[in-house]
Structure formats: C-alpha cells, structure tokens
N, CA, C and O of each residue as an XYZ file, in Angstrom:
904
protein
N      99.745     11.852     32.820
C      98.559     11.185     33.574
C      98.789      9.957     32.567
O      99.522      9.819     31.588
N      97.863      9.121     33.207
C      98.233      7.706     32.037
C      96.256      8.169     31.501
O      95.469      9.006     31.942
N      96.143      7.074     30.343
C      94.716      7.041     30.028
C      93.849      6.630     30.654
O      92.731      7.139     30.745
N      94.266      5.563     31.224
C      93.154      5.125     32.199
C      92.753      6.207     33.148
O      91.563      6.516     33.213
N      93.677      6.830     33.916
C      93.334      8.076     34.927
C      92.362      9.119     33.915
O      91.376      9.700     34.369
N      92.754      9.233     32.659
C      91.914     10.495     32.146
C      90.652     10.134     31.842
O      89.797     10.985     31.596
N      90.422      8.928     31.827
C      89.185      8.132     31.229
C      88.117      8.071     33.036
O      86.922      8.365     33.025
N      88.476      7.865     33.699
C      88.058      7.472     35.138
C      87.775      9.330     35.480
O      86.767      9.626     36.121
N      88.581     10.279     35.075
C      88.161     11.873     35.672
C      87.255     12.341     34.981
O      86.400     13.054     35.507
N      87.228     12.019     33.501
C      86.148     12.230     32.297
C      85.086     11.802     33.027
O      84.435     12.711     33.543
N      84.631     10.449     33.270
C      83.554      9.976     33.875
C      82.933     10.611     34.872
O      81.749     10.948     34.872
N      83.914     10.821     35.935
C      83.439     11.563     37.101
C      82.910     12.916     36.731
O      81.834     13.453     36.992
N      83.800     13.263     36.154
C      83.007     14.867     35.645
C      81.607     15.173     35.105
O      80.956     16.213     35.211
N      81.182     13.577     34.268
C      80.523     13.566     33.431
C      78.825     12.904     33.801
O      77.766     12.894     33.174
N      79.392     12.257     35.530
C      78.220     11.931     36.147
C      77.732     13.221     36.700
O      76.610     13.603     36.367
N      78.452     13.929     37.503
C      78.294     15.011     38.220
C      77.480     15.915     37.193
O      76.440     16.370     37.669
N      77.796     16.313     35.677
C      77.187     17.325     35.131
C      75.985     16.244     34.664
O      75.224     16.993     34.053
N      75.443     15.018     34.616
C      74.054     14.675     34.393
C      73.163     15.141     35.691
O      72.198     15.904     35.670
N      73.747     14.474     36.839
C      73.258     14.989     38.102
C      72.769     16.502     38.145
O      71.648     16.901     38.460
N      73.833     17.222     37.768
C      72.975     18.801     37.692
C      71.897     18.678     36.812
O      70.760     18.681     37.283
N      72.086     18.562     35.519
C      70.838     18.435     34.529
C      69.912     18.093     35.181
O      68.902     18.796     35.147
N      69.932     17.264     35.748
C      68.502     16.182     35.764
C      67.733     17.008     37.161
O      66.519     16.901     37.334
N      68.680     17.888     38.173
C      67.763     18.196     39.576
C      67.224     19.792     38.638
O      66.140     20.296     38.929
N      68.057     20.381     37.628
C      67.671     21.493     37.027
C      66.204     21.351     36.117
O      65.480     22.320     35.887
N      65.969     20.191     35.729
C      64.763     19.828     34.850
C      63.742     18.689     35.530
O      62.867     18.194     34.820
N      63.825     18.459     36.344
C      63.039     17.107     36.905
C      62.043     18.005     37.657
O      62.244     19.038     38.297
N      60.692     17.194     37.353
C      59.170     17.379     37.987
C      58.726     16.580     39.100
O      58.517     15.367     39.067
N      58.569     17.520     40.307
C      58.426     16.414     41.313
C      56.907     15.389     40.862
O      55.959     15.717     40.149
N      57.122     14.299     41.476
C      55.974     13.824     41.223
C      54.896     13.460     42.310
O      54.872     12.351     42.845
N      53.948     14.536     42.619
C      52.795     14.387     43.580
C      51.943     13.241     44.075
O      51.304     12.558     43.275
N      51.922     13.040     45.231
C      51.463     11.990     45.850
C      50.213     12.086     45.816
O      49.619     13.164     45.780
N      49.557     10.728     45.824
C      48.137     10.442     45.439
C      46.774     11.592     46.270
O      45.677     11.856     45.778
N      47.130     11.909     47.136
C      46.203     13.023     48.187
C      46.463     14.368     47.382
O      45.526     15.129     47.142
N      47.842     14.655     46.948
C      47.979     15.775     46.458
C      47.648     16.289     44.940
O      47.940     17.384     44.460
N      46.951     15.192     44.309
C      46.073     15.370     43.049
C      44.986     15.981     43.183
O      44.274     15.972     44.187
N      44.731     16.748     41.822
C      43.250     17.562     41.830
C      42.320     16.772     41.456
O      42.574     15.919     40.606
N      41.084     16.881     41.993
C      40.228     15.552     42.017
C      39.634     15.853     40.057
O      39.576     16.873     39.369
N      39.369     14.682     39.838
C      39.112     14.488     38.264
C      37.645     15.069     38.110
O      36.608     14.828     38.727
N      37.911     15.842     37.160
C      36.212     16.688     36.844
C      35.572     15.772     36.014
O      36.293     14.916     35.501
N      34.143     15.756     35.717
C      33.675     14.797     35.489
C      33.089     15.668     34.015
O      32.103     16.383     34.190
N      33.539     15.619     32.953
C      33.417     16.439     32.122
C      32.906     15.294     30.514
O      32.582     15.583     29.362
N      33.055     14.121     31.183
C      32.331     13.381     29.907
C      30.820     13.572     29.507
O      29.781     13.596     30.167
N      31.085     13.690     28.263
C      29.821     14.165     27.729
C      29.033     12.904     28.211
O      29.512     11.822     28.548
N      27.540     13.330     28.163
C      26.379     12.033     28.805
C      25.755     11.948     27.326
O      25.433     12.772     26.470
N      25.743     10.726     27.428
C      25.122      9.911     26.282
C      23.809      9.508     26.577
O      23.407      9.019     27.633
N      23.149      9.764     25.514
C      21.841      8.988     25.972
C      21.295      8.417     25.298
O      20.863      8.952     24.277
N      21.049      6.975     25.584
C      20.128      6.153     24.478
C      19.158      6.978     23.563
O      18.255      7.756     23.873
N      19.738      6.464     22.026
C      18.954      6.396     21.330
C      17.245      6.051     21.452
O      16.922      5.007     22.017
N      16.296      6.866     20.963
C      14.962      6.214     20.933
C      15.165      5.193     19.690
O      15.655      5.433     18.587
N      14.570      3.826     20.269
C      14.244      2.590     19.285
C      13.238      2.767     18.704
O      12.296      3.496     19.014
N      13.411      1.919     17.563
C      11.822      1.745     16.964
C      10.735      1.215     17.530
O       9.553      1.475     17.307
N      11.339      0.253     18.475
C      10.029     -0.301     19.212
C       9.477      0.685     20.487
O       8.600      0.331     21.275
N       9.950      1.571     20.510
C       8.991      2.687     21.408
C       7.835      2.870     20.793
O       6.808      3.136     21.418
N       7.894      2.719     19.213
C       6.848      3.612     18.707
C       5.543      2.420     18.445
O       5.769      1.217     18.576
N       4.393      2.873     18.123
C       3.212      1.958     18.232
C       2.049      2.441     17.408
O       1.551      3.554     17.583
N       1.639      1.608     16.535
C       0.513      2.344     15.588
C      -0.462      2.751     16.318
O      -1.014      1.981     17.104
N      -0.890      4.233     16.153
C      -2.000      5.186     16.603
C      -1.398      6.212     18.072
O      -2.052      6.765     18.956
N       0.147      6.143     17.826
C       0.364      6.767     18.811
C       0.912      8.586     18.217
O       1.656      8.872     17.279
N       0.371      9.281     18.952
C       0.500     10.708     18.457
C       1.778     11.041     18.996
O       2.056     10.871     20.183
N       2.835     11.676     17.853
C       4.353     12.128     17.624
C       4.306     13.683     17.126
O       3.401     14.288     16.551
N       5.133     13.961     17.397
C       5.796     15.555     16.783
C       7.250     15.055     16.324
O       7.984     14.147     16.715
N       7.330     15.819     15.546
C       8.755     15.637     14.236
C       8.816     17.143     13.566
O       7.889     17.933     13.386
N      10.214     17.276     13.258
C      10.775     18.379     12.712
C      10.740     17.614     10.819
O      11.100     16.451     10.640
N      10.320     18.402      9.777
C      10.671     18.013      8.813
C      11.880     18.579      8.407
O      12.237     19.752      8.511
N      12.900     16.934      7.592
C      14.031     16.890      7.322
C      13.805     17.179      5.963
O      14.328     18.228      5.588
N      13.077     16.447      4.989
C      13.268     17.191      3.683
C      11.721     16.880      3.348
O      10.813     16.345      3.986
N      11.824     17.449      2.069
C      10.306     17.345      1.391
C      10.345     17.102     -0.076
O      11.273     17.675     -0.648
N       9.372     16.220     -0.988
C       9.698     16.107     -2.052
C       8.269     16.406     -2.347
O       7.512     16.859     -1.488
N       7.830     16.093     -3.838
C       6.490     16.293     -4.024
C       5.390     15.530     -3.531
O       4.342     16.144     -3.329
N       5.442     14.091     -3.260
C       4.523     13.412     -2.775
C       4.794     12.559     -1.437
O       4.068     11.638     -1.065
N       6.148     13.081     -0.658
C       6.178     12.520      0.415
C       7.030     13.786      1.122
O       7.240     14.880      0.598
N       7.518     13.286      2.614
C       8.373     14.114      3.500
C       8.942     13.442      4.469
O       8.225     12.945      5.338
N      10.577     13.269      4.518
C      10.791     12.914      5.772
C      10.752     13.706      6.856
O      11.140     14.869      6.745
N      10.140     13.075      8.445
C       9.936     13.676      9.597
C      10.758     12.734     10.629
O      10.610     11.516     10.732
N      11.164     13.100     10.966
C      12.392     13.169     12.479
C      11.569     13.080     13.589
O      10.986     14.146     13.790
N      11.307     12.215     14.378
C      10.669     12.416     15.089
C      11.242     11.578     16.601
O      10.544     11.420     17.603
N      12.830     11.069     16.420
C      13.298     10.600     17.209
C      13.725      9.290     17.197
O      14.431      8.947     18.146
N      13.374      8.197     16.053
C      13.343      7.309     15.787
C      14.740      6.913     15.140
O      15.431      7.864     14.776
N      15.165      5.842     14.979
C      16.551      5.159     14.199
C      16.623      6.023     12.880
O      17.576      6.630     12.392
N      15.305      5.887     12.452
C      15.295      6.172     11.064
C      14.063      7.407     11.083
O      13.125      7.503     11.875
N      14.421      8.325      9.902
C      13.171      9.373      9.611
C      12.206      8.825      9.205
O      12.345      7.846      8.473
N      10.962      9.282      9.550
C       9.999      8.777      9.078
C       9.365      9.485      8.434
O       9.530     10.705      8.415
N       8.123      8.584      7.476
C       7.738      9.120      6.206
C       6.093      9.609      5.934
O       5.250      8.732      5.748
N       5.802     10.703      5.927
C       4.282     11.287      5.919
C       4.359     11.146      4.314
O       5.427     11.563      3.867
N       3.603     10.730      3.509
C       2.957     10.971      2.385
C       1.890     11.501      2.202
O       1.013     11.646      3.054
N       1.827     12.084      0.285
C       0.775     12.888      0.069
C      -0.563     12.864      0.613
O      -1.363     13.699      1.035
N      -0.511     11.252      0.407
C      -1.617     10.632      0.669
C      -2.190     10.437      2.443
O      -3.383     10.170      2.587
N      -1.572     10.539      3.335
C      -1.672     10.763      4.156
C      -1.482     11.984      5.449
O      -1.433     11.912      6.677
N      -1.410     13.070      4.484
C      -1.615     14.648      4.938
C      -2.720     15.107      5.560
O      -2.932     15.844      6.523
N      -3.228     14.637      4.961
C      -5.018     15.359      5.383
C      -6.061     14.747      4.918
O      -5.958     14.194      3.823
N      -7.325     14.702      5.649
C      -8.598     14.086      5.119
C      -8.945     14.793      3.303
O      -9.122     15.952      2.928
N      -8.925     13.697      2.667
C      -9.470     14.060      1.340
C      -8.429     14.593      0.501
O      -7.349     14.717      1.078
N      -8.463     14.926     -0.653
C      -7.628     14.704     -2.002
C      -6.988     16.519     -1.732
O      -7.602     17.548     -2.014
N      -5.530     16.394     -1.081
C      -4.835     17.515     -1.090
C      -4.923     18.629     -2.190
O      -5.181     19.825     -2.050
N      -4.548     17.680     -3.689
C      -4.585     18.837     -4.866
C      -3.579     19.634     -4.848
O      -3.663     20.602     -5.605
N      -2.187     19.480     -3.909
C      -1.199     20.439     -4.022
C      -0.026     19.414     -3.976
O      -0.363     18.269     -3.675
N       1.624     19.687     -4.286
C       2.232     18.958     -3.399
C       2.777     19.667     -2.156
O       2.517     20.823     -1.820
N       3.447     18.935     -1.627
C       3.867     18.817     -0.264
C       4.932     19.576      0.072
O       5.243     19.762      1.249
N       5.625     20.113     -1.004
C       6.438     20.976     -1.215
C       5.819     22.717     -1.004
O       6.464     23.751     -0.835
N       4.391     22.500     -1.096
C       3.782     23.668     -1.174
C       3.401     24.258      0.426
O       3.394     25.425      0.819
N       3.129     23.141      1.088
C       2.765     23.853      2.416
C       3.717     23.007      3.272
O       3.327     22.834      4.427
N       5.011     22.388      2.903
C       6.034     21.968      3.778
C       7.392     22.466      3.818
O       7.764     22.633      2.657
N       8.436     22.823      4.779
C       9.279     23.174      4.128
C      10.021     22.445      5.594
O       9.295     22.074      6.517
N      11.435     22.312      5.655
C      12.598     22.390      6.548
C      12.426     22.403      7.679
O      11.968     23.511      7.958
N      12.514     21.865      8.456
C      12.486     22.159     10.099
C      11.150     22.768     10.608
O      11.110     23.735     11.369
N      10.014     22.092     10.102
C       8.749     22.397      9.947
C       8.302     21.870     11.076
O       8.721     20.713     11.103
N       7.505     22.158     12.279
C       7.149     21.130     13.506
C       5.972     20.157     12.389
O       5.564     20.646     11.336
N       5.597     18.856     12.833
C       4.464     18.474     12.315
C       4.586     17.565     13.309
O       5.461     16.795     13.705
N       2.859     18.019     13.777
C       2.044     16.604     14.421
C       1.453     15.849     13.610
O       1.152     16.152     12.456
N       1.243     14.800     14.160
C       0.841     12.958     13.314
C       0.694     12.328     14.175
O       0.818     12.542     15.380
N       0.326     11.232     13.451
C      -0.124     10.047     14.463
C       0.299      8.540     13.662
O      -0.399      8.194     12.709
N       1.448      7.689     14.090
C       1.942      6.525     13.998
C       0.902      5.210     12.904
O       0.128      4.334     13.289
N       1.306      5.571     11.576
C       0.743      4.921     11.084
C       1.028      3.090     10.723
O       0.179      2.200     10.765
N       2.085      3.000     10.476
C       2.659      1.524      9.940
C       4.120      1.847     10.593
O       4.957      2.719     10.363
N       4.062      0.896     11.392
C       5.839      0.238     11.874
C       6.507     -1.077     11.230
O       6.430     -2.204     11.719
N       7.126     -0.755     10.135
C       7.867     -1.954      9.491
C       8.704     -2.642     10.401
O       9.228     -2.105     11.377
N       8.867     -4.180      9.989
C       9.320     -4.996     10.562
C      11.280     -4.905     10.273
O      12.200     -5.587     10.725
N      11.250     -3.930      9.484
C      12.795     -3.318      9.334
C      12.974     -2.061      9.595
O      13.940     -1.488      9.090
N      12.040     -1.340     10.474
C      12.403     -0.144     11.432
C      11.658      1.026     10.861
O      11.224      1.991     11.490
N      11.558      0.744      9.287
C      10.717      2.043      8.647
C       9.392      2.661      9.328
O       8.520      1.802      9.454
N       9.070      3.779      9.741
C       7.709      4.340     10.197
C       6.901      5.317      9.383
O       7.480      6.308      8.938
N       5.664      5.138      9.153
C       5.183      5.751      8.311
C       3.904      6.595      9.173
O       3.291      6.061     10.098
N       3.660      7.856      8.737
C       2.896      8.792      9.339
C       1.602      8.981      8.888
O       1.277      8.776      7.718
N       0.613      9.479     10.020
C      -0.431     10.233      8.814
C      -1.468     11.313     10.168
O      -1.683     11.306     11.380
N      -1.808     12.065      9.018
C      -2.072     13.471      9.453
C      -3.857     13.404      9.439
O      -4.543     14.417      9.571
N      -4.355     12.195      9.279
C      -5.900     11.875      8.995
C      -6.178     11.903     10.232
O      -5.469     11.966     11.236
N      -7.617     11.834     10.017
C      -8.504     11.419     11.152
C      -9.309     10.576     10.800
O      -9.555     10.353      9.615
N     -10.017      9.782     12.075
C     -10.206      8.564     11.198
C      -9.665      7.190     11.992
O      -9.084      7.094     13.073
N     -10.033      6.287     11.145
C      -9.292      4.957     11.261
C      -7.946      4.922     10.919
O      -7.540      5.702     10.056
N      -7.255      4.207     11.413
C      -5.712      3.986     10.800
C      -5.978      2.400      9.640
O      -5.211      2.474      8.679
N      -6.513      1.626      9.619
C      -6.648      0.947      8.806
C      -6.412      0.709      7.241
O      -7.399      1.130      6.637
N      -5.575      0.249      6.485
C      -5.031      0.562      4.977
C      -4.518     -0.816      4.572
O      -3.997     -1.618      5.347
N      -4.733     -1.006      3.219
C      -4.872     -1.929      2.944
C      -2.801     -2.362      2.316
O      -1.941     -1.606      1.864
N      -2.782     -3.453      2.532
C      -1.542     -3.947      2.280
C      -0.632     -2.890      1.152
O      -1.166     -2.590      0.084
N       0.576     -2.441      1.449
C       1.306     -2.047      0.327
C       1.595     -2.818     -0.714
O       2.062     -3.889     -0.327
N       1.484     -2.698     -2.393
C       1.838     -3.111     -2.805
C       3.128     -2.928     -3.835
O       3.431     -1.752     -4.035
N       3.929     -3.927     -4.514
C       5.045     -3.594     -4.690
C       4.976     -3.818     -6.374
O       3.981     -4.252     -6.956
N       6.164     -3.455     -6.985
C       5.995     -3.687     -8.340
C       5.690     -5.231     -9.503
O       5.134     -5.486    -10.571
N       6.609     -6.038     -8.245
C       6.329     -7.262     -8.668
C       4.702     -7.790     -8.067
O       4.324     -8.917     -8.385
N       4.018     -7.114     -7.405
C       2.592     -7.309     -7.442
C       1.582     -6.767     -8.734
O       0.610     -7.329     -9.238
N       2.023     -5.845     -8.959
C       1.340     -5.650    -10.283
C       1.809     -5.896    -11.533
O       2.949     -5.991    -11.986
N       0.486     -6.003    -12.114
C       0.372     -6.015    -13.850
C       0.737     -4.308    -14.598
O       0.059     -3.296    -14.421
N       2.097     -4.444    -15.503
C       2.002     -2.977    -15.887
C       2.425     -3.304    -16.972
O       3.116     -2.468    -17.553
N       2.157     -4.709    -17.687
C       2.635     -5.038    -19.048
C       1.505     -4.538    -19.933
O       0.327     -4.806    -19.695
N       1.957     -3.709    -21.090
C       1.416     -2.983    -22.181
C       0.087     -3.587    -22.899
O      -0.955     -3.006    -23.202
N       0.429     -4.801    -23.052
C      -0.505     -5.343    -23.661
C      -1.879     -5.457    -22.889
O      -3.003     -5.277    -23.356
N      -1.556     -5.768    -21.714
C      -2.603     -5.969    -20.964
C      -3.676     -4.723    -20.528
O      -4.900     -4.808    -20.626
N      -2.837     -3.413    -19.964
C      -3.268     -2.040    -20.107
C      -3.817     -1.772    -21.207
O      -4.815     -1.089    -20.977
N      -3.662     -1.984    -22.441
C      -4.513     -1.907    -23.612
C      -5.059     -2.164    -24.026
O      -5.617     -1.390    -24.803
N      -5.538     -3.773    -23.915
C      -6.328     -4.251    -24.278
C      -7.531     -4.374    -22.932
O      -8.440     -5.183    -23.122
N      -7.532     -3.832    -22.016
C      -8.411     -3.271    -20.861
C     -10.068     -2.779    -21.493
O     -10.209     -1.594    -21.794
N     -10.972     -3.512    -21.623
C     -12.115     -3.062    -22.164
C     -12.221     -1.521    -21.827
O     -11.700     -1.122    -20.786
N     -12.837     -0.689    -22.619
C     -13.045      0.310    -22.049
C     -14.622      0.960    -21.390
O     -14.930      1.930    -20.697
N     -15.363     -0.184    -22.049
C     -17.150      0.267    -22.195
C     -17.612     -0.353    -21.132
O     -18.828     -0.316    -20.950
N     -16.729     -1.092    -20.145
C     -17.128     -1.487    -18.523
C     -16.866     -0.585    -17.791
O     -16.183      0.389    -18.107
N     -17.601     -0.875    -16.223
C     -17.074     -0.518    -14.700
C     -16.438     -1.102    -14.643
O     -16.511     -2.233    -15.123
N     -15.176     -0.505    -13.836
C     -14.112     -1.696    -13.350
C     -13.879     -1.493    -11.800
O     -13.669     -0.376    -11.328
N     -13.925     -2.562    -11.094
C     -13.272     -2.518     -9.683
C     -12.156     -1.657     -9.168
O     -11.206     -1.695     -9.950
N     -11.990     -1.067     -8.359
C     -10.543     -0.444     -8.000
C     -10.368      0.177     -7.230
O     -11.253      0.845     -6.695
N      -9.060      0.183     -6.865
C      -8.523      0.452     -5.180
C      -7.694      1.487     -5.394
O      -6.632      1.348     -6.002
N      -8.146      2.722     -4.865
C      -6.884      4.131     -4.398
C      -5.529      3.691     -3.972
O      -5.277      2.963     -3.011
N      -4.888      4.096     -4.609
C      -3.296      3.570     -4.298
C      -2.521      4.773     -3.843
O      -2.874      5.457     -2.883
N      -1.469      5.002     -4.554
C      -0.745      6.642     -3.833
C      -1.650      7.580     -4.491
O      -2.615      7.374     -5.226
N      -0.856      9.197     -3.845
C      -1.355     10.064     -4.549
C       0.129     10.972     -5.095
O       1.295     10.884     -4.710
N      -0.456     11.762     -6.044
C       0.189     12.919     -6.559
C      -0.498     14.144     -6.593
O      -1.725     14.189     -6.670
N       0.238     15.172     -6.539
C      -0.567     16.494     -6.674
C      -1.417     16.338     -7.753
O      -2.512     16.812     -7.448
N      -1.415     15.905     -8.840
C      -2.422     16.036     -9.922
C      -3.189     14.677    -10.077
O      -3.286     14.220    -11.215
N      -3.701     14.047     -9.102
C      -4.312     12.722     -9.015
C      -4.166     11.732     -8.369
O      -3.369     11.940     -7.454
N      -4.699     10.332     -8.395
C      -4.458      9.064     -7.762
C      -3.774      8.115     -8.652
O      -3.688      8.311     -9.864
N      -3.300      7.114     -8.071
C      -2.921      5.964     -8.804
C      -3.720      4.594     -8.112
O      -3.572      4.341     -6.916
N      -4.672      3.656     -9.103
C      -5.249      2.999     -8.941
C      -5.282      1.144     -9.036
O      -5.530      0.605    -10.114
N      -5.110      0.641     -8.264
C      -5.191     -1.027     -8.831
C      -6.502     -1.104     -9.008
O      -7.404     -0.802     -8.226
N      -6.574     -1.743    -10.638
C      -7.938     -2.061    -11.155
C      -7.717     -3.649    -11.516
O      -6.612     -4.020    -11.911
N      -8.907     -4.656    -11.353
C      -8.879     -5.819    -11.504
C      -9.405     -6.113    -12.881
O     -10.425     -5.667    -13.408
N      -8.560     -6.906    -13.338
C      -8.986     -7.022    -14.851
C      -9.797     -7.781    -14.955
O      -9.367     -8.932    -14.882
N     -11.110     -7.672    -15.140
C     -12.252     -9.061    -15.600
C     -11.619    -10.322    -16.377
O     -12.003    -11.398    -15.919
N     -11.002    -10.379    -17.127
C     -10.228    -11.312    -17.980
C      -9.262    -11.846    -17.105
O      -9.117    -13.058    -17.261
N      -8.470    -11.277    -16.130
C      -6.938    -12.046    -15.834
C      -6.906    -11.065    -14.546
O      -6.574     -9.881    -14.497
N      -7.372    -11.961    -13.480
C      -7.534    -11.583    -12.152
C      -6.210    -11.979    -10.755
O      -6.145    -12.109     -9.533
N      -5.452    -12.025    -11.824
C      -3.937    -12.522    -11.049
C      -3.490    -11.590    -10.203
O      -3.263    -11.627     -8.993
N      -3.360    -10.436    -11.305
C      -2.589     -9.331    -10.487
C      -3.051     -8.169    -11.098
O      -3.438     -7.972    -12.250
N      -2.922     -7.256     -9.903
C      -3.929     -5.972    -10.541
C      -3.500     -5.284    -11.639
O      -2.576     -5.916    -12.153
N      -3.753     -4.244    -12.257
C      -3.551     -3.619    -13.149
C      -3.206     -2.286    -12.836
O      -4.039     -1.765    -12.093
N      -2.044     -1.391    -13.223
C      -1.955     -0.333    -12.300
C      -2.367      0.712    -13.397
O      -1.885      0.712    -14.530
N      -3.662      1.937    -12.775
C      -3.741      3.056    -13.251
C      -3.646      4.131    -12.782
O      -3.471      4.202    -11.565
N      -3.723      5.281    -13.532
C      -3.794      6.482    -13.333
C      -4.855      7.679    -13.420
O      -4.946      8.391    -14.420
N      -5.803      7.863    -12.050
C      -7.100      8.839    -12.632
C      -7.080     10.075    -12.018
O      -7.528     10.404    -10.920
N      -6.389     10.852    -13.033
C      -6.474     12.291    -12.623
C      -7.294     13.306    -12.223
O      -8.339     13.447    -12.859
N      -7.013     14.201    -11.124
C      -8.117     14.896    -10.727
C      -8.638     15.565    -11.273
O      -9.407     16.259    -10.606
N      -8.604     15.810    -12.692
C      -9.760     16.553    -13.144
C     -10.792     15.570    -13.541
O     -11.844     16.177    -13.742
N     -10.943     14.040    -13.774
C     -11.676     12.942    -14.151
C     -12.230     12.367    -12.782
O     -12.511     11.173    -12.681
N     -12.383     13.296    -11.692
C     -13.062     12.432    -10.737
C     -14.304     12.740    -10.632
O     -14.557     13.922    -10.865
N     -15.137     12.091    -10.368
C     -16.373     12.439    -10.007
C     -16.713     13.346     -9.034
O     -15.960     13.369     -8.060
N     -17.667     14.115     -9.039
C     -18.026     15.273     -8.032
C     -18.281     14.521     -6.575
O     -19.045     13.608     -6.261
N     -17.217     15.375     -5.744
C     -17.343     15.337     -4.399
C     -16.377     14.116     -3.802
O     -16.240     13.834     -2.611
N     -15.644     13.361     -5.127
C     -14.685     12.556     -4.801
C     -13.390     12.757     -3.815
O     -12.904     11.995     -2.978
N     -12.957     14.294     -4.307
C     -11.883     14.978     -3.606
C     -11.757     15.268     -2.077
O     -10.711     15.599     -1.519
N     -13.364     15.043     -1.288
C     -13.129     14.804     -0.287
C     -13.591     13.635      0.643
O     -14.017     13.726      1.795
N     -13.396     12.445     -0.169
C     -13.450     11.174      0.155
C     -11.823     10.406     -0.029
O     -11.458      9.371      0.529
N     -11.198     11.076     -0.769
C     -10.138     10.303     -1.672
C      -9.039     10.166     -0.157
O      -8.644     11.076      0.572
N      -8.734      8.458     -0.060
C      -8.032      7.673      0.609
C      -7.205      6.668      0.186
O      -7.732      6.026     -0.723
N      -6.264      6.333      0.450
C      -5.641      5.248     -0.036
C      -6.190      3.892      0.343
O      -6.071      3.716      1.556
N      -6.755      2.867     -0.291
C      -7.418      1.456     -0.026
C      -9.122      1.728     -0.225
O      -9.990      0.869     -0.069
N      -9.336      3.136     -0.605
C     -10.758      3.053     -0.754
C     -11.239      2.792     -2.247
O     -10.830      3.291     -3.295
N     -12.350      1.746     -1.987
C     -12.408      1.102     -3.621
C     -13.571      2.359     -4.232
O     -14.416      3.153     -3.818
N     -12.921      1.881     -5.508
C     -14.043      2.643     -6.527
C     -14.477      2.274     -7.369
O     -14.139      1.095     -7.471
N     -15.323      2.664     -8.436
C     -15.584      2.145     -9.242
C     -15.249      3.829    -10.616
O     -15.541      5.021    -10.705
N     -14.242      2.428    -11.614
C     -13.402      3.442    -12.728
C     -13.664      2.743    -13.741
O     -14.009      1.561    -13.759
N     -13.386      4.003    -15.283
C     -13.575      3.125    -16.535
C     -12.034      3.381    -17.108
O     -11.212      4.131    -16.581
N     -11.875      2.749    -18.061
C     -10.660      3.415    -19.004
C     -10.931      4.119    -19.762
O     -11.710      3.996    -20.707
N     -10.083      5.278    -19.318
C     -10.584      6.767    -20.339
C      -9.317      6.269    -21.782
O      -9.692      6.614    -22.903
N      -8.337      5.734    -21.725
C      -7.536      5.979    -22.325
C      -6.028      5.242    -22.230
O      -5.580      5.136    -21.088
N      -5.314      4.792    -23.189
C      -3.965      4.550    -23.010
C      -2.517      5.408    -24.153
O      -2.592      5.940    -25.260
N      -1.422      5.199    -23.277
C      -0.574      6.193    -24.295
C       0.922      5.316    -23.547
O       1.229      5.383    -22.357
N       1.600      4.606    -24.519
C       2.476      3.780    -24.088
C       3.339      4.138    -23.302
O       3.852      3.361    -22.496
N       3.693      5.573    -23.419
C       4.805      6.309    -22.305
C       4.342      6.677    -21.064
O       5.092      6.872    -20.107
N       2.858      6.806    -21.022
C       2.334      6.612    -19.414
C       1.729      6.062    -18.969
O       1.643      6.015    -17.742
N       1.038      5.398    -19.761
C       0.440      4.014    -19.089
C      -0.908      3.968    -19.329
O      -1.311      4.312    -20.440
N      -2.017      3.444    -18.114
C      -3.590      3.478    -18.316
C      -4.132      4.567    -17.692
O      -3.966      4.579    -16.472
N      -4.766      5.540    -18.195
C      -5.405      6.520    -18.007
C      -6.804      6.198    -17.547
O      -7.557      5.857    -18.458
N      -7.318      6.231    -16.333
C      -8.949      5.943    -16.044
C      -9.554      7.424    -15.496
O      -9.040      8.536    -15.372
N     -10.803      6.922    -15.249
C     -11.998      7.773    -14.745
C     -13.174      7.645    -14.330
O     -13.883      6.684    -14.630
N     -13.462      8.416    -13.729
C     -15.011      8.031    -12.298
C     -16.091      8.917    -13.328
O     -17.274      8.797    -13.008
N     -15.837      9.696    -14.393
C     -17.261     10.041    -15.163
C     -17.741      9.270    -16.149
O     -17.191      8.331    -16.724
N     -18.797      9.727    -16.301
C     -19.774      9.207    -17.249
C     -19.422      9.986    -18.665
O     -19.234     11.170    -18.943
N     -19.420      8.694    -19.467
C     -18.646      9.456    -20.859
C     -20.297      9.562    -21.935
O     -20.267     10.051    -23.064
C-alpha cells in the first residue's frame, strides 16, 4: 500500500472515531420553551435613607453604635451615624459619663437637633426649645495663655455655656479688654451656684469669675461668691 493510501485510510478512521466520541459526550441543547423558568432570587435593594429625610424637630429612634465619655454615635438610618452629646442627653447637667447609662445596641428615643450641610446630624433628648447658639471651633476661640492668665479675677464676666464633660462644662467668656474672640474656660460642677445643675444647657448665658489659671489645664471658672 502506498503512503498516500495509508494516509487516506488513517484520516477516515480518525473521522469515524471523532464522531463516535462526540456522540458519547454531547449534551442536547434544549429549545427555548423547554428551559426552566428563571427564578427571581436577586436580592432586593432598598434605597438607603438620605439625610434629606431628616429635619430639625423630627422624632427618631436609633441604636447606639459607639459610646464615649461625652458623646455617642446613634444609628437612625441616615447615611452617617448621628451624634448625641452629653449636653443633650437630658435636661440639666447629667453629672455622669454617657458610658454609665448607654451601651451598644441600646435603643434611644430622641429628636433631631441639627442637620449640617455635610450630612452630619445631632440629636437631643432634652425637652423644650431646639434653639442653640452656633458651634464654635478652635479658630473661633482665644486660647492664648497670656490672655487667660491676664484675665482679672475680681469682676464678674459674661459667659455662655458650651460643651459638657461629666465633671463640668466649658464656658466661652468675653474678655472686657479684648472682645474679638471669646476665651475658653472650664467650670467644674463643684463650683456651680446652687440650682445650676438643673438649668445647665449649651448656649445658656451665665455670670462667672476667674478662679485660677493653670498652664497645663487652662482657665478655671467659678459661679460661687468668694
């Protein structure tokens, strides 16, 4: 048998073998009406609540996410966790850390106090008015040691209550000799005048005196007569 004849015979045998293998392993393709129905198993995605849904005065309920001494983060369904500060936890001065009364996943009832342009939300559990003074930043305050140390201690000064700590409140004081920026001082609870613990709130205007100055701790204030 010539080489050409041998090659032709081999090609015929290979073709037959390939056809047999294909028939053994081929999978019939069903028609369209024979296919099973497509199951609707895709997860349903609900649009997240945007901060525009929340407005000042709105009653909300949320779960505590994280707790610090003077503020807690609350999940109310907004894009960002809302903040509940110690100064807004209850009427008056709490006199305790938020960690003493709140814990993670605790349910909190509150009202929306402020909605910032950047999406931040502040809450309050206080009753009554929601009017608060604008929040001051470090650049809005005079913390220069020489200004704090030079403040006279023999006169009553006009102050406005700021943030709370478990041990007292920060107060912005107007320096009679320099009224450009308020001085930042701290009024410990032990130097409150009688009854102030029931009235204390951010923005309240009070009269204070300089009690002392410590370069490491800053300006110390008092409401008591010396």
